[in-house]
mmCIF file with all atom_site columns, C-alpha atoms in Angstrom:
data_model
loop_
_atom_site.group_PDB
_atom_site.id
_atom_site.type_symbol
_atom_site.label_atom_id
_atom_site.label_alt_id
_atom_site.label_comp_id
_atom_site.label_asym_id
_atom_site.label_entity_id
_atom_site.label_seq_id
_atom_site.pdbx_PDB_ins_code
_atom_site.Cartn_x
_atom_site.Cartn_y
_atom_site.Cartn_z
_atom_site.occupancy
_atom_site.B_iso_or_equiv
_atom_site.pdbx_formal_charge
_atom_site.auth_seq_id
_atom_site.auth_comp_id
_atom_site.auth_asym_id
_atom_site.auth_atom_id
_atom_site.pdbx_PDB_model_num
ATOM 1   C CA . UNK O 1 1   ? 39.242 -4.056  41.055 1.00 60.00 ? 1   UNK O CA 1
ATOM 2   C CA . UNK O 1 2   ? 42.203 -5.581  42.726 1.00 64.00 ? 2   UNK O CA 1
ATOM 3   C CA . UNK O 1 3   ? 45.180 -3.592  43.855 1.00 85.00 ? 3   UNK O CA 1
ATOM 4   C CA . UNK O 1 4   ? 48.618 -4.632  44.956 1.00 91.00 ? 4   UNK O CA 1
ATOM 5   C CA . UNK O 1 5   ? 50.699 -2.580  47.373 1.00 93.00 ? 5   UNK O CA 1
ATOM 6   C CA . UNK O 1 6   ? 54.400 -3.001  47.874 1.00 95.00 ? 6   UNK O CA 1
ATOM 7   C CA . UNK O 1 7   ? 55.178 -1.189  51.056 1.00 90.00 ? 7   UNK O CA 1
ATOM 8   C CA . UNK O 1 8   ? 58.853 -0.493  50.464 1.00 94.00 ? 8   UNK O CA 1
ATOM 9   C CA . UNK O 1 9   ? 60.175 1.108   47.320 1.00 94.00 ? 9   UNK O CA 1
ATOM 10  C CA . UNK O 1 10  ? 63.825 0.516   48.251 1.00 96.00 ? 10  UNK O CA 1
ATOM 11  C CA . UNK O 1 11  ? 65.396 -2.049  50.546 1.00 97.00 ? 11  UNK O CA 1
ATOM 12  C CA . UNK O 1 12  ? 69.146 -1.999  51.194 1.00 97.00 ? 12  UNK O CA 1
ATOM 13  C CA . UNK O 1 13  ? 70.541 -5.045  52.973 1.00 97.00 ? 13  UNK O CA 1
ATOM 14  C CA . UNK O 1 14  ? 74.003 -6.380  53.685 1.00 97.00 ? 14  UNK O CA 1
ATOM 15  C CA . UNK O 1 15  ? 75.233 -9.502  51.986 1.00 97.00 ? 15  UNK O CA 1
ATOM 16  C CA . UNK O 1 16  ? 74.324 -12.738 53.813 1.00 97.00 ? 16  UNK O CA 1
ATOM 17  C CA . UNK O 1 17  ? 71.662 -10.957 55.883 1.00 98.00 ? 17  UNK O CA 1
ATOM 18  C CA . UNK O 1 18  ? 67.985 -11.988 55.708 1.00 98.00 ? 18  UNK O CA 1
ATOM 19  C CA . UNK O 1 19  ? 65.479 -9.905  53.789 1.00 98.00 ? 19  UNK O CA 1
ATOM 20  C CA . UNK O 1 20  ? 61.719 -9.521  53.618 1.00 98.00 ? 20  UNK O CA 1
ATOM 21  C CA . UNK O 1 21  ? 59.921 -7.670  50.841 1.00 98.00 ? 21  UNK O CA 1
ATOM 22  C CA . UNK O 1 22  ? 56.358 -6.829  51.721 1.00 97.00 ? 22  UNK O CA 1
ATOM 23  C CA . UNK O 1 23  ? 53.267 -7.134  49.540 1.00 96.00 ? 23  UNK O CA 1
ATOM 24  C CA . UNK O 1 24  ? 49.628 -6.601  50.381 1.00 94.00 ? 24  UNK O CA 1
ATOM 25  C CA . UNK O 1 25  ? 46.696 -7.151  48.103 1.00 91.00 ? 25  UNK O CA 1
ATOM 26  C CA . UNK O 1 26  ? 43.036 -6.240  48.178 1.00 86.00 ? 26  UNK O CA 1
ATOM 27  C CA . UNK O 1 27  ? 40.490 -8.695  46.947 1.00 71.00 ? 27  UNK O CA 1
ATOM 28  C CA . UNK O 1 28  ? 37.216 -10.245 47.990 1.00 65.00 ? 28  UNK O CA 1
ATOM 29  C CA . UNK O 1 29  ? 37.508 -13.282 45.741 1.00 62.00 ? 29  UNK O CA 1
ATOM 30  C CA . UNK O 1 30  ? 39.919 -16.131 45.375 1.00 68.00 ? 30  UNK O CA 1
ATOM 31  C CA . UNK O 1 31  ? 43.269 -14.754 44.477 1.00 83.00 ? 31  UNK O CA 1
ATOM 32  C CA . UNK O 1 32  ? 46.406 -15.953 42.798 1.00 89.00 ? 32  UNK O CA 1
ATOM 33  C CA . UNK O 1 33  ? 49.651 -14.268 43.775 1.00 92.00 ? 33  UNK O CA 1
ATOM 34  C CA . UNK O 1 34  ? 53.034 -14.008 42.123 1.00 93.00 ? 34  UNK O CA 1
ATOM 35  C CA . UNK O 1 35  ? 56.487 -12.577 42.705 1.00 96.00 ? 35  UNK O CA 1
ATOM 36  C CA . UNK O 1 36  ? 58.608 -11.583 39.735 1.00 95.00 ? 36  UNK O CA 1
ATOM 37  C CA . UNK O 1 37  ? 62.218 -10.383 39.574 1.00 96.00 ? 37  UNK O CA 1
ATOM 38  C CA . UNK O 1 38  ? 63.664 -7.963  37.072 1.00 94.00 ? 38  UNK O CA 1
ATOM 39  C CA . UNK O 1 39  ? 67.409 -7.663  36.616 1.00 92.00 ? 39  UNK O CA 1
ATOM 40  C CA . UNK O 1 40  ? 68.762 -4.472  35.032 1.00 87.00 ? 40  UNK O CA 1
ATOM 41  C CA . UNK O 1 41  ? 67.788 -4.018  31.405 1.00 82.00 ? 41  UNK O CA 1
ATOM 42  C CA . UNK O 1 42  ? 65.885 -7.286  31.295 1.00 86.00 ? 42  UNK O CA 1
ATOM 43  C CA . UNK O 1 43  ? 62.297 -8.448  31.307 1.00 87.00 ? 43  UNK O CA 1
ATOM 44  C CA . UNK O 1 44  ? 60.570 -9.976  34.320 1.00 91.00 ? 44  UNK O CA 1
ATOM 45  C CA . UNK O 1 45  ? 60.941 -13.599 35.339 1.00 91.00 ? 45  UNK O CA 1
ATOM 46  C CA . UNK O 1 46  ? 58.841 -15.579 37.770 1.00 92.00 ? 46  UNK O CA 1
ATOM 47  C CA . UNK O 1 47  ? 60.251 -16.266 41.231 1.00 95.00 ? 47  UNK O CA 1
ATOM 48  C CA . UNK O 1 48  ? 57.263 -18.096 42.699 1.00 95.00 ? 48  UNK O CA 1
ATOM 49  C CA . UNK O 1 49  ? 53.487 -18.257 42.717 1.00 92.00 ? 49  UNK O CA 1
ATOM 50  C CA . UNK O 1 50  ? 50.647 -19.127 45.040 1.00 92.00 ? 50  UNK O CA 1
ATOM 51  C CA . UNK O 1 51  ? 47.561 -20.740 43.552 1.00 88.00 ? 51  UNK O CA 1
ATOM 52  C CA . UNK O 1 52  ? 46.179 -22.845 46.406 1.00 86.00 ? 52  UNK O CA 1
ATOM 53  C CA . UNK O 1 53  ? 47.226 -25.346 49.053 1.00 88.00 ? 53  UNK O CA 1
ATOM 54  C CA . UNK O 1 54  ? 50.184 -24.790 51.335 1.00 90.00 ? 54  UNK O CA 1
ATOM 55  C CA . UNK O 1 55  ? 50.523 -21.167 52.323 1.00 91.00 ? 55  UNK O CA 1
ATOM 56  C CA . UNK O 1 56  ? 54.324 -21.344 52.254 1.00 96.00 ? 56  UNK O CA 1
ATOM 57  C CA . UNK O 1 57  ? 55.581 -21.272 48.710 1.00 96.00 ? 57  UNK O CA 1
ATOM 58  C CA . UNK O 1 58  ? 59.170 -21.935 47.713 1.00 96.00 ? 58  UNK O CA 1
ATOM 59  C CA . UNK O 1 59  ? 60.640 -20.458 44.577 1.00 94.00 ? 59  UNK O CA 1
ATOM 60  C CA . UNK O 1 60  ? 63.873 -20.201 42.693 1.00 93.00 ? 60  UNK O CA 1
ATOM 61  C CA . UNK O 1 61  ? 67.150 -18.801 44.031 1.00 92.00 ? 61  UNK O CA 1
ATOM 62  C CA . UNK O 1 62  ? 66.274 -19.626 47.651 1.00 96.00 ? 62  UNK O CA 1
ATOM 63  C CA . UNK O 1 63  ? 63.282 -17.281 47.881 1.00 97.00 ? 63  UNK O CA 1
ATOM 64  C CA . UNK O 1 64  ? 60.041 -18.169 49.612 1.00 97.00 ? 64  UNK O CA 1
ATOM 65  C CA . UNK O 1 65  ? 56.769 -16.390 50.313 1.00 97.00 ? 65  UNK O CA 1
ATOM 66  C CA . UNK O 1 66  ? 53.910 -16.902 52.701 1.00 96.00 ? 66  UNK O CA 1
ATOM 67  C CA . UNK O 1 67  ? 50.283 -16.339 51.819 1.00 94.00 ? 67  UNK O CA 1
ATOM 68  C CA . UNK O 1 68  ? 48.359 -14.855 54.732 1.00 94.00 ? 68  UNK O CA 1
ATOM 69  C CA . UNK O 1 69  ? 44.687 -14.540 53.921 1.00 90.00 ? 69  UNK O CA 1
ATOM 70  C CA . UNK O 1 70  ? 43.686 -12.825 57.165 1.00 90.00 ? 70  UNK O CA 1
ATOM 71  C CA . UNK O 1 71  ? 46.268 -10.094 56.629 1.00 92.00 ? 71  UNK O CA 1
ATOM 72  C CA . UNK O 1 72  ? 45.916 -10.119 52.814 1.00 92.00 ? 72  UNK O CA 1
ATOM 73  C CA . UNK O 1 73  ? 49.666 -10.329 52.524 1.00 94.00 ? 73  UNK O CA 1
ATOM 74  C CA . UNK O 1 74  ? 52.180 -12.241 50.440 1.00 96.00 ? 74  UNK O CA 1
ATOM 75  C CA . UNK O 1 75  ? 55.605 -11.264 51.735 1.00 97.00 ? 75  UNK O CA 1
ATOM 76  C CA . UNK O 1 76  ? 58.777 -12.494 50.038 1.00 98.00 ? 76  UNK O CA 1
ATOM 77  C CA . UNK O 1 77  ? 61.689 -13.696 52.137 1.00 98.00 ? 77  UNK O CA 1
ATOM 78  C CA . UNK O 1 78  ? 65.210 -14.993 51.768 1.00 98.00 ? 78  UNK O CA 1
ATOM 79  C CA . UNK O 1 79  ? 67.305 -16.080 54.766 1.00 97.00 ? 79  UNK O CA 1
ATOM 80  C CA . UNK O 1 80  ? 70.649 -14.997 53.294 1.00 97.00 ? 80  UNK O CA 1
ATOM 81  C CA . UNK O 1 81  ? 71.004 -12.690 50.310 1.00 97.00 ? 81  UNK O CA 1
ATOM 82  C CA . UNK O 1 82  ? 73.782 -12.537 47.745 1.00 97.00 ? 82  UNK O CA 1
ATOM 83  C CA . UNK O 1 83  ? 75.102 -9.686  45.648 1.00 96.00 ? 83  UNK O CA 1
ATOM 84  C CA . UNK O 1 84  ? 73.434 -11.301 42.656 1.00 95.00 ? 84  UNK O CA 1
ATOM 85  C CA . UNK O 1 85  ? 70.008 -10.776 44.269 1.00 97.00 ? 85  UNK O CA 1
ATOM 86  C CA . UNK O 1 86  ? 70.264 -7.048  43.605 1.00 96.00 ? 86  UNK O CA 1
ATOM 87  C CA . UNK O 1 87  ? 67.262 -6.380  41.361 1.00 96.00 ? 87  UNK O CA 1
ATOM 88  C CA . UNK O 1 88  ? 63.733 -5.010  41.201 1.00 96.00 ? 88  UNK O CA 1
ATOM 89  C CA . UNK O 1 89  ? 61.026 -7.246  42.652 1.00 97.00 ? 89  UNK O CA 1
ATOM 90  C CA . UNK O 1 90  ? 57.363 -7.083  41.699 1.00 95.00 ? 90  UNK O CA 1
ATOM 91  C CA . UNK O 1 91  ? 54.371 -8.588  43.414 1.00 94.00 ? 91  UNK O CA 1
ATOM 92  C CA . UNK O 1 92  ? 51.360 -9.353  41.200 1.00 91.00 ? 92  UNK O CA 1
ATOM 93  C CA . UNK O 1 93  ? 47.842 -10.643 41.678 1.00 89.00 ? 93  UNK O CA 1
ATOM 94  C CA . UNK O 1 94  ? 44.967 -11.918 39.647 1.00 84.00 ? 94  UNK O CA 1
ATOM 95  C CA . UNK O 1 95  ? 41.805 -13.905 40.303 1.00 76.00 ? 95  UNK O CA 1
ATOM 96  C CA . UNK O 1 96  ? 39.866 -16.730 38.753 1.00 70.00 ? 96  UNK O CA 1
ATOM 97  C CA . UNK O 1 97  ? 37.197 -14.274 37.642 1.00 68.00 ? 97  UNK O CA 1
ATOM 98  C CA . UNK O 1 98  ? 39.586 -11.636 36.396 1.00 66.00 ? 98  UNK O CA 1
ATOM 99  C CA . UNK O 1 99  ? 41.245 -11.180 33.071 1.00 68.00 ? 99  UNK O CA 1
ATOM 100 C CA . UNK O 1 100 ? 44.184 -9.041  34.081 1.00 73.00 ? 100 UNK O CA 1
ATOM 101 C CA . UNK O 1 101 ? 47.255 -9.164  36.206 1.00 79.00 ? 101 UNK O CA 1
ATOM 102 C CA . UNK O 1 102 ? 47.784 -6.327  38.657 1.00 86.00 ? 102 UNK O CA 1
ATOM 103 C CA . UNK O 1 103 ? 51.348 -5.437  39.539 1.00 90.00 ? 103 UNK O CA 1
ATOM 104 C CA . UNK O 1 104 ? 52.702 -3.556  42.507 1.00 92.00 ? 104 UNK O CA 1
ATOM 105 C CA . UNK O 1 105 ? 55.021 -0.603  41.975 1.00 92.00 ? 105 UNK O CA 1
ATOM 106 C CA . UNK O 1 106 ? 58.105 -2.656  42.715 1.00 94.00 ? 106 UNK O CA 1
ATOM 107 C CA . UNK O 1 107 ? 60.765 -2.895  45.421 1.00 96.00 ? 107 UNK O CA 1
ATOM 108 C CA . UNK O 1 108 ? 64.370 -2.222  44.558 1.00 96.00 ? 108 UNK O CA 1
ATOM 109 C CA . UNK O 1 109 ? 66.581 -4.585  46.529 1.00 97.00 ? 109 UNK O CA 1
ATOM 110 C CA . UNK O 1 110 ? 70.212 -3.551  46.860 1.00 97.00 ? 110 UNK O CA 1
ATOM 111 C CA . UNK O 1 111 ? 72.619 -5.993  48.445 1.00 97.00 ? 111 UNK O CA 1
ATOM 112 C CA . UNK O 1 112 ? 75.599 -4.252  50.008 1.00 97.00 ? 112 UNK O CA 1
ATOM 113 C CA . UNK O 1 113 ? 78.933 -6.091  50.141 1.00 95.00 ? 113 UNK O CA 1
ATOM 114 C CA . UNK F 2 1   ? 63.738 -19.125 28.010 1.00 58.00 ? 1   UNK F CA 1
ATOM 115 C CA . UNK F 2 2   ? 60.382 -18.575 26.362 1.00 66.00 ? 2   UNK F CA 1
ATOM 116 C CA . UNK F 2 3   ? 60.680 -17.536 22.735 1.00 91.00 ? 3   UNK F CA 1
ATOM 117 C CA . UNK F 2 4   ? 59.582 -13.929 22.838 1.00 94.00 ? 4   UNK F CA 1
ATOM 118 C CA . UNK F 2 5   ? 61.167 -11.161 20.847 1.00 95.00 ? 5   UNK F CA 1
ATOM 119 C CA . UNK F 2 6   ? 60.333 -7.502  20.662 1.00 97.00 ? 6   UNK F CA 1
ATOM 120 C CA . UNK F 2 7   ? 61.241 -5.079  17.928 1.00 96.00 ? 7   UNK F CA 1
ATOM 121 C CA . UNK F 2 8   ? 62.624 -2.553  17.876 1.00 97.00 ? 8   UNK F CA 1
ATOM 122 C CA . UNK F 2 9   ? 64.521 -2.686  21.156 1.00 95.00 ? 9   UNK F CA 1
ATOM 123 C CA . UNK F 2 10  ? 65.129 1.038   21.189 1.00 96.00 ? 10  UNK F CA 1
ATOM 124 C CA . UNK F 2 11  ? 63.353 3.835   19.355 1.00 97.00 ? 11  UNK F CA 1
ATOM 125 C CA . UNK F 2 12  ? 63.427 7.605   19.437 1.00 97.00 ? 12  UNK F CA 1
ATOM 126 C CA . UNK F 2 13  ? 60.597 9.369   17.678 1.00 96.00 ? 13  UNK F CA 1
ATOM 127 C CA . UNK F 2 14  ? 59.045 12.796  17.502 1.00 96.00 ? 14  UNK F CA 1
ATOM 128 C CA . UNK F 2 15  ? 55.758 13.920  18.960 1.00 97.00 ? 15  UNK F CA 1
ATOM 129 C CA . UNK F 2 16  ? 52.868 13.346  16.589 1.00 96.00 ? 16  UNK F CA 1
ATOM 130 C CA . UNK F 2 17  ? 54.414 10.507  14.613 1.00 96.00 ? 17  UNK F CA 1
ATOM 131 C CA . UNK F 2 18  ? 52.909 7.023   14.487 1.00 96.00 ? 18  UNK F CA 1
ATOM 132 C CA . UNK F 2 19  ? 54.859 4.200   16.081 1.00 97.00 ? 19  UNK F CA 1
ATOM 133 C CA . UNK F 2 20  ? 54.344 0.435   15.932 1.00 98.00 ? 20  UNK F CA 1
ATOM 134 C CA . UNK F 2 21  ? 55.999 -2.014  18.290 1.00 98.00 ? 21  UNK F CA 1
ATOM 135 C CA . UNK F 2 22  ? 56.063 -5.700  17.503 1.00 98.00 ? 22  UNK F CA 1
ATOM 136 C CA . UNK F 2 23  ? 55.951 -8.713  19.769 1.00 98.00 ? 23  UNK F CA 1
ATOM 137 C CA . UNK F 2 24  ? 56.685 -12.110 18.286 1.00 97.00 ? 24  UNK F CA 1
ATOM 138 C CA . UNK F 2 25  ? 56.390 -15.467 20.080 1.00 97.00 ? 25  UNK F CA 1
ATOM 139 C CA . UNK F 2 26  ? 57.334 -18.984 19.084 1.00 96.00 ? 26  UNK F CA 1
ATOM 140 C CA . UNK F 2 27  ? 55.505 -20.731 21.951 1.00 93.00 ? 27  UNK F CA 1
ATOM 141 C CA . UNK F 2 28  ? 52.017 -20.808 20.399 1.00 93.00 ? 28  UNK F CA 1
ATOM 142 C CA . UNK F 2 29  ? 50.569 -19.328 23.599 1.00 93.00 ? 29  UNK F CA 1
ATOM 143 C CA . UNK F 2 30  ? 47.021 -18.049 23.419 1.00 92.00 ? 30  UNK F CA 1
ATOM 144 C CA . UNK F 2 31  ? 47.324 -14.962 25.604 1.00 92.00 ? 31  UNK F CA 1
ATOM 145 C CA . UNK F 2 32  ? 49.506 -11.962 24.828 1.00 94.00 ? 32  UNK F CA 1
ATOM 146 C CA . UNK F 2 33  ? 49.846 -8.707  26.741 1.00 94.00 ? 33  UNK F CA 1
ATOM 147 C CA . UNK F 2 34  ? 51.349 -5.264  26.352 1.00 96.00 ? 34  UNK F CA 1
ATOM 148 C CA . UNK F 2 35  ? 52.551 -3.412  29.445 1.00 96.00 ? 35  UNK F CA 1
ATOM 149 C CA . UNK F 2 36  ? 54.331 -0.155  30.022 1.00 96.00 ? 36  UNK F CA 1
ATOM 150 C CA . UNK F 2 37  ? 56.793 0.297   32.860 1.00 94.00 ? 37  UNK F CA 1
ATOM 151 C CA . UNK F 2 38  ? 57.337 3.690   34.438 1.00 92.00 ? 38  UNK F CA 1
ATOM 152 C CA . UNK F 2 39  ? 59.134 4.677   37.645 1.00 86.00 ? 39  UNK F CA 1
ATOM 153 C CA . UNK F 2 40  ? 56.744 4.713   40.578 1.00 83.00 ? 40  UNK F CA 1
ATOM 154 C CA . UNK F 2 41  ? 54.026 2.910   38.655 1.00 86.00 ? 41  UNK F CA 1
ATOM 155 C CA . UNK F 2 42  ? 55.399 -0.552  38.159 1.00 87.00 ? 42  UNK F CA 1
ATOM 156 C CA . UNK F 2 43  ? 53.867 -2.348  35.203 1.00 91.00 ? 43  UNK F CA 1
ATOM 157 C CA . UNK F 2 44  ? 50.506 -1.261  33.859 1.00 92.00 ? 44  UNK F CA 1
ATOM 158 C CA . UNK F 2 45  ? 48.490 -3.217  31.341 1.00 91.00 ? 45  UNK F CA 1
ATOM 159 C CA . UNK F 2 46  ? 47.774 -1.439  28.062 1.00 95.00 ? 46  UNK F CA 1
ATOM 160 C CA . UNK F 2 47  ? 45.965 -4.098  26.020 1.00 95.00 ? 47  UNK F CA 1
ATOM 161 C CA . UNK F 2 48  ? 45.816 -7.840  25.921 1.00 93.00 ? 48  UNK F CA 1
ATOM 162 C CA . UNK F 2 49  ? 44.731 -10.536 23.508 1.00 93.00 ? 49  UNK F CA 1
ATOM 163 C CA . UNK F 2 50  ? 43.029 -13.841 24.203 1.00 90.00 ? 50  UNK F CA 1
ATOM 164 C CA . UNK F 2 51  ? 43.198 -15.132 20.654 1.00 91.00 ? 51  UNK F CA 1
ATOM 165 C CA . UNK F 2 52  ? 43.619 -14.128 17.035 1.00 93.00 ? 52  UNK F CA 1
ATOM 166 C CA . UNK F 2 53  ? 41.625 -10.946 16.451 1.00 91.00 ? 53  UNK F CA 1
ATOM 167 C CA . UNK F 2 54  ? 40.400 -11.027 20.070 1.00 93.00 ? 54  UNK F CA 1
ATOM 168 C CA . UNK F 2 55  ? 41.696 -8.124  22.104 1.00 94.00 ? 55  UNK F CA 1
ATOM 169 C CA . UNK F 2 56  ? 40.596 -6.044  25.066 1.00 91.00 ? 56  UNK F CA 1
ATOM 170 C CA . UNK F 2 57  ? 41.666 -2.916  26.880 1.00 92.00 ? 57  UNK F CA 1
ATOM 171 C CA . UNK F 2 58  ? 43.754 -2.707  29.990 1.00 89.00 ? 58  UNK F CA 1
ATOM 172 C CA . UNK F 2 59  ? 43.953 0.078   32.532 1.00 86.00 ? 59  UNK F CA 1
ATOM 173 C CA . UNK F 2 60  ? 45.994 2.521   30.423 1.00 93.00 ? 60  UNK F CA 1
ATOM 174 C CA . UNK F 2 61  ? 44.713 1.966   26.884 1.00 94.00 ? 61  UNK F CA 1
ATOM 175 C CA . UNK F 2 62  ? 44.086 5.571   25.834 1.00 95.00 ? 62  UNK F CA 1
ATOM 176 C CA . UNK F 2 63  ? 46.284 6.541   22.882 1.00 96.00 ? 63  UNK F CA 1
ATOM 177 C CA . UNK F 2 64  ? 47.143 2.938   22.027 1.00 97.00 ? 64  UNK F CA 1
ATOM 178 C CA . UNK F 2 65  ? 45.690 0.358   19.675 1.00 97.00 ? 65  UNK F CA 1
ATOM 179 C CA . UNK F 2 66  ? 46.612 -3.270  19.079 1.00 97.00 ? 66  UNK F CA 1
ATOM 180 C CA . UNK F 2 67  ? 46.187 -5.926  16.458 1.00 97.00 ? 67  UNK F CA 1
ATOM 181 C CA . UNK F 2 68  ? 46.676 -9.653  16.371 1.00 97.00 ? 68  UNK F CA 1
ATOM 182 C CA . UNK F 2 69  ? 46.230 -11.243 12.972 1.00 95.00 ? 69  UNK F CA 1
ATOM 183 C CA . UNK F 2 70  ? 48.355 -14.297 13.748 1.00 95.00 ? 70  UNK F CA 1
ATOM 184 C CA . UNK F 2 71  ? 48.899 -16.286 16.923 1.00 95.00 ? 71  UNK F CA 1
ATOM 185 C CA . UNK F 2 72  ? 52.562 -15.382 17.027 1.00 96.00 ? 72  UNK F CA 1
ATOM 186 C CA . UNK F 2 73  ? 52.387 -11.622 16.511 1.00 97.00 ? 73  UNK F CA 1
ATOM 187 C CA . UNK F 2 74  ? 50.896 -8.872  18.664 1.00 98.00 ? 74  UNK F CA 1
ATOM 188 C CA . UNK F 2 75  ? 51.350 -5.299  17.492 1.00 98.00 ? 75  UNK F CA 1
ATOM 189 C CA . UNK F 2 76  ? 51.079 -2.181  19.609 1.00 98.00 ? 76  UNK F CA 1
ATOM 190 C CA . UNK F 2 77  ? 50.476 1.102   17.767 1.00 98.00 ? 77  UNK F CA 1
ATOM 191 C CA . UNK F 2 78  ? 50.737 4.627   19.018 1.00 97.00 ? 78  UNK F CA 1
ATOM 192 C CA . UNK F 2 79  ? 48.714 6.531   16.434 1.00 93.00 ? 79  UNK F CA 1
ATOM 193 C CA . UNK F 2 80  ? 50.226 9.896   17.345 1.00 96.00 ? 80  UNK F CA 1
ATOM 194 C CA . UNK F 2 81  ? 53.001 9.621   19.879 1.00 96.00 ? 81  UNK F CA 1
ATOM 195 C CA . UNK F 2 82  ? 53.139 12.022  22.831 1.00 97.00 ? 82  UNK F CA 1
ATOM 196 C CA . UNK F 2 83  ? 55.901 12.685  25.355 1.00 96.00 ? 83  UNK F CA 1
ATOM 197 C CA . UNK F 2 84  ? 53.800 10.990  28.051 1.00 96.00 ? 84  UNK F CA 1
ATOM 198 C CA . UNK F 2 85  ? 54.199 7.748   26.125 1.00 97.00 ? 85  UNK F CA 1
ATOM 199 C CA . UNK F 2 86  ? 57.944 7.743   26.687 1.00 97.00 ? 86  UNK F CA 1
ATOM 200 C CA . UNK F 2 87  ? 58.366 4.476   28.554 1.00 97.00 ? 87  UNK F CA 1
ATOM 201 C CA . UNK F 2 88  ? 59.672 0.948   28.465 1.00 96.00 ? 88  UNK F CA 1
ATOM 202 C CA . UNK F 2 89  ? 57.185 -1.399  26.838 1.00 97.00 ? 89  UNK F CA 1
ATOM 203 C CA . UNK F 2 90  ? 57.040 -5.092  27.651 1.00 96.00 ? 90  UNK F CA 1
ATOM 204 C CA . UNK F 2 91  ? 55.229 -7.823  25.869 1.00 96.00 ? 91  UNK F CA 1
ATOM 205 C CA . UNK F 2 92  ? 54.196 -10.943 27.770 1.00 93.00 ? 92  UNK F CA 1
ATOM 206 C CA . UNK F 2 93  ? 52.634 -14.254 26.857 1.00 93.00 ? 93  UNK F CA 1
ATOM 207 C CA . UNK F 2 94  ? 50.702 -16.852 28.797 1.00 89.00 ? 94  UNK F CA 1
ATOM 208 C CA . UNK F 2 95  ? 49.525 -20.318 27.887 1.00 87.00 ? 95  UNK F CA 1
ATOM 209 C CA . UNK F 2 96  ? 46.343 -20.043 29.897 1.00 80.00 ? 96  UNK F CA 1
ATOM 210 C CA . UNK F 2 97  ? 44.778 -17.454 32.157 1.00 71.00 ? 97  UNK F CA 1
ATOM 211 C CA . UNK F 2 98  ? 44.822 -16.572 34.902 1.00 65.00 ? 98  UNK F CA 1
ATOM 212 C CA . UNK F 2 99  ? 46.836 -19.072 36.839 1.00 65.00 ? 99  UNK F CA 1
ATOM 213 C CA . UNK F 2 100 ? 49.768 -19.637 34.588 1.00 73.00 ? 100 UNK F CA 1
ATOM 214 C CA . UNK F 2 101 ? 52.754 -17.393 34.736 1.00 80.00 ? 101 UNK F CA 1
ATOM 215 C CA . UNK F 2 102 ? 53.418 -14.758 32.160 1.00 87.00 ? 102 UNK F CA 1
ATOM 216 C CA . UNK F 2 103 ? 56.666 -14.874 30.223 1.00 89.00 ? 103 UNK F CA 1
ATOM 217 C CA . UNK F 2 104 ? 58.098 -11.486 29.405 1.00 92.00 ? 104 UNK F CA 1
ATOM 218 C CA . UNK F 2 105 ? 59.996 -10.210 26.421 1.00 93.00 ? 105 UNK F CA 1
ATOM 219 C CA . UNK F 2 106 ? 63.167 -8.115  26.742 1.00 92.00 ? 106 UNK F CA 1
ATOM 220 C CA . UNK F 2 107 ? 61.366 -4.781  26.403 1.00 94.00 ? 107 UNK F CA 1
ATOM 221 C CA . UNK F 2 108 ? 61.387 -1.819  24.033 1.00 96.00 ? 108 UNK F CA 1
ATOM 222 C CA . UNK F 2 109 ? 62.634 1.538   25.238 1.00 96.00 ? 109 UNK F CA 1
ATOM 223 C CA . UNK F 2 110 ? 60.648 4.268   23.488 1.00 97.00 ? 110 UNK F CA 1
ATOM 224 C CA . UNK F 2 111 ? 61.548 7.929   23.736 1.00 97.00 ? 111 UNK F CA 1
ATOM 225 C CA . UNK F 2 112 ? 59.179 10.549  22.328 1.00 97.00 ? 112 UNK F CA 1
ATOM 226 C CA . UNK F 2 113 ? 60.838 13.945  21.892 1.00 95.00 ? 113 UNK F CA 1
#
């Protein structure tokens, strides 16, 4: 079975500073990777996804992620965060032979004014 | 926004009582999922459906059952609620699997006293 590990449960960062949220996955087959964001008291919405092709994926709200197969990582980055980016971020994975999504435990990003 | 509604949005119930949560979609998507979200665990799949009357178990299915008699509705039933089932429950839908994103409903906060 696949597993997804988010290495940081909480990340505080000052406004306009860069941020990286880390995600590692375990899989021996082709993998599809996703980042979702959850604002307080809301459901999850997709930020970006990697299916194939270019390893650098750009998403909404200025976020991007890089797929690194050798390190089995899919870290999320933003060069300059805003207060409105304060939220919970989830990394998820699935495969072309699987029938389930596997979510990490989440990273709470707090942007400090 | 994808047309997904969940009802009720909040519910408090007593241990041992049956509870049914409803997920309704207007997108005509084939796949529907029920997750629970708990601190430190992220989202965990309870059950999912890949068509009318076609369902399968996820990683935390014990104590839960589901039914899907119509494309648009996916019901989650707790036959005899326990305090360990206090959680936030999210429904999600997907047009295809596994590469398409999942669209999430707003969630149901269930408290079992």
